[in-house]
Short mmCIF file of C-alpha atoms in Angstrom, two decimals:
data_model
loop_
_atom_site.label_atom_id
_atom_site.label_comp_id
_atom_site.label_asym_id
_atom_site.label_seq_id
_atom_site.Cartn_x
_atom_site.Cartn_y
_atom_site.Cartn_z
CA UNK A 1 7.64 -76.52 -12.98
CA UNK A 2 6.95 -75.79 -9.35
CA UNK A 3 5.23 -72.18 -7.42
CA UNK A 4 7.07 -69.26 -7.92
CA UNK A 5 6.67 -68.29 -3.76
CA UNK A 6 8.15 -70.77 -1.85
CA UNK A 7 6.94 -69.62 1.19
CA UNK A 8 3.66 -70.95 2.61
CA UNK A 9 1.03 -67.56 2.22
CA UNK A 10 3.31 -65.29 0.71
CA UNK A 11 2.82 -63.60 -2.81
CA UNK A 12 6.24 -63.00 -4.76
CA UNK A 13 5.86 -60.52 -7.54
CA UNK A 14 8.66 -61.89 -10.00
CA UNK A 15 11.98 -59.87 -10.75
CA UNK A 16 14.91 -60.96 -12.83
CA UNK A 17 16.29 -64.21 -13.37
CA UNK A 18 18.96 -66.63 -14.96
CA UNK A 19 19.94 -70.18 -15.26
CA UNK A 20 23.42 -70.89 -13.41
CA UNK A 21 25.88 -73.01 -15.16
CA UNK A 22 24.93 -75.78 -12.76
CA UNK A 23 21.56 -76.00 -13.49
CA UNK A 24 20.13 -74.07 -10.96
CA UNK A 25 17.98 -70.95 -10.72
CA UNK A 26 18.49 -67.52 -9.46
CA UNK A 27 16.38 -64.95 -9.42
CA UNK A 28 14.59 -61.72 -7.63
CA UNK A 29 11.52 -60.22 -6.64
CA UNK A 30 9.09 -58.98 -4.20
CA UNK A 31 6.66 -59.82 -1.40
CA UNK A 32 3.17 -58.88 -2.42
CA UNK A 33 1.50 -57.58 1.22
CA UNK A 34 -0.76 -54.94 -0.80
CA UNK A 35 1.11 -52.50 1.54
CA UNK A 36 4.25 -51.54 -0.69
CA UNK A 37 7.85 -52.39 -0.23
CA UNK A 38 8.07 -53.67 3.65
CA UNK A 39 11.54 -54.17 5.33
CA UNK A 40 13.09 -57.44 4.01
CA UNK A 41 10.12 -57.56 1.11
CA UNK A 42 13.01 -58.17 -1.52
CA UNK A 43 14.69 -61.10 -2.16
CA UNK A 44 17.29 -63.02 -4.26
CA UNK A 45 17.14 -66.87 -4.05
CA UNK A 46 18.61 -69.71 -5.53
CA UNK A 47 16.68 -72.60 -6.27
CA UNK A 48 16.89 -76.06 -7.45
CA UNK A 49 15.16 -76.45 -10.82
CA UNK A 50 13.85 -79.97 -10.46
CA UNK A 51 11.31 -78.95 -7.46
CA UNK A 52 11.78 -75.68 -6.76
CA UNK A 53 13.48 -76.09 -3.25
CA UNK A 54 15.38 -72.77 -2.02
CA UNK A 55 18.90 -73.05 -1.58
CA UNK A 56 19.34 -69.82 -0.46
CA UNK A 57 17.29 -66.24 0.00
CA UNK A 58 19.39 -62.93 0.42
CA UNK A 59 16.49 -60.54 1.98
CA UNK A 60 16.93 -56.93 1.17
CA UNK A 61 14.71 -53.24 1.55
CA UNK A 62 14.82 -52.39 -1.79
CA UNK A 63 14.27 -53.97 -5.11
CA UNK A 64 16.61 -55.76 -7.48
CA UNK A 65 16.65 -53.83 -10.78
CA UNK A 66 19.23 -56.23 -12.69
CA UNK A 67 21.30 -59.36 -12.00
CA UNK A 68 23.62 -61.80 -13.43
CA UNK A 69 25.97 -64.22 -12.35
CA UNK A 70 29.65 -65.78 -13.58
CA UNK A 71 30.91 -69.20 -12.14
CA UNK A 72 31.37 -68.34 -8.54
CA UNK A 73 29.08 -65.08 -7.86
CA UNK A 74 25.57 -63.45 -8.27
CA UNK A 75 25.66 -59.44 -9.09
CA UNK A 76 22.47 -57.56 -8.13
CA UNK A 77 21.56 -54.14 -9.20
CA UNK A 78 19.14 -52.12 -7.17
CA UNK A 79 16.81 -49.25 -7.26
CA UNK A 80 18.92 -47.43 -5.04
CA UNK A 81 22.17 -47.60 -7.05
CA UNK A 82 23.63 -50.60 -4.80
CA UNK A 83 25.61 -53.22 -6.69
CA UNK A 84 25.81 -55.92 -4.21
CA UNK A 85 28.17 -59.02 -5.09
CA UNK A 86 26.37 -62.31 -3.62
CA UNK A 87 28.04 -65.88 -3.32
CA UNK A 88 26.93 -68.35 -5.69
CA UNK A 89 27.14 -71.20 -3.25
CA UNK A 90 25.67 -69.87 0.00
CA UNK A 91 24.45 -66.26 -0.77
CA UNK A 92 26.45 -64.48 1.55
CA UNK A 93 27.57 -60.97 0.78
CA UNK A 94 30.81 -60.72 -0.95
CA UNK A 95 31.23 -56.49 -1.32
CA UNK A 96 28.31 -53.77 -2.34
CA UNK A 97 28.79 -50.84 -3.64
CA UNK A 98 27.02 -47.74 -4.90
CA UNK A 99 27.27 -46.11 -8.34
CA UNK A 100 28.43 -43.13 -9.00
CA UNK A 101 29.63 -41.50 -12.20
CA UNK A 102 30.99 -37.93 -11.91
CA UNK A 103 29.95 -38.00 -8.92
CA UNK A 104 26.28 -38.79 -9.23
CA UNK A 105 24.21 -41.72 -8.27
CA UNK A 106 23.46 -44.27 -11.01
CA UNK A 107 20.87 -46.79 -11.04
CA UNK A 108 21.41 -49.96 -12.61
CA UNK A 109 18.41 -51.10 -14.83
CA UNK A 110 20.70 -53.90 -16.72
CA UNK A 111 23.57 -55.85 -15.96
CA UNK A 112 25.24 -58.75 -17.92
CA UNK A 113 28.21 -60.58 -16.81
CA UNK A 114 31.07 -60.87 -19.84
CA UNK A 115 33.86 -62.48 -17.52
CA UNK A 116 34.91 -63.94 -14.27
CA UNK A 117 34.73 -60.73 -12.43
CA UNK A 118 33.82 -58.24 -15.16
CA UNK A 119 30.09 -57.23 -15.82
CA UNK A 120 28.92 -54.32 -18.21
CA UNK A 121 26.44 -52.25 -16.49
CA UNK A 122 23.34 -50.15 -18.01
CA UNK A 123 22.31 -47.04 -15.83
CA UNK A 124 18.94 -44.92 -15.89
CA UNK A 125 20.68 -42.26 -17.33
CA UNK A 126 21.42 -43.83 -20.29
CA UNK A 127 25.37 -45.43 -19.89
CA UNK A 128 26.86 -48.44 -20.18
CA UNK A 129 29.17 -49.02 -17.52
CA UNK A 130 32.02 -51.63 -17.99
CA UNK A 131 32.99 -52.94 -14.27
CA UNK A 132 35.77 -55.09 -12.94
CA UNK A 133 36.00 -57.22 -9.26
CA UNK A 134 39.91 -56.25 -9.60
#
């Protein structure tokens, strides 16, 4: 179809990824710099499918573990525990927060969307999480 880096002499290592209602693709990963993880080396973008063209990036310091998306927003899971809610139309941050159960951080390592504003969440210690926006 088209490159998965978009940008001229970068390497993206690929993360995970969906197909939005509309046709489009979003999905995550990391710059390759053979140095590890550098600040603003992870990414979320949306792109058109037909040539690849970025619609948006969302940079971040960590990398995205899970995402998913319902009509109007893009969930991301990180490494970190972060849940960070992303617009679906310009990528701006809509709320983040971290994890916790009992207490404890969580890391999500699977997330799939089953409503408008409700996602189930799997953790790395072996839960499913079932999460509401209200």
């Amino acid at each position: 179809m088209f490159p998965f880096s978009w940008e001229p002499g970068e390497t993206h290592i690929a993360g995970p990824g969906i197909e939005t209602a509309e046709g489009t693709l979003v999905h995550a990963g990391t710059v390759h710099h053979g140095q590890g993880l550098q600040p603003g080396g992870s990414f979320v973008v949306r792109r058109e499918t037909t040539d690849g063209r970025p619609l948006w990036v969302f940079r971040a310091d960590r990398r995205a573990t899970a995402l998913d998306a319902d009509p109007a927003t893009v969930y991301v899971g990180y490494d970190d525990g972060e849940v960070v809610a992303l617009d679906l139309g310009d990528g701006t941050v809509r709320w983040r927060q971290h994890l916790t159960v009992g207490g404890v951080s969580v890391v999500p390592t699977a997330l799939t969307v089953t409503a408008t504003g409700r996602f189930l969440i799997g953790t790395d210690d072996g839960r499913i999480l079932e999460c509401s926006t209200v």
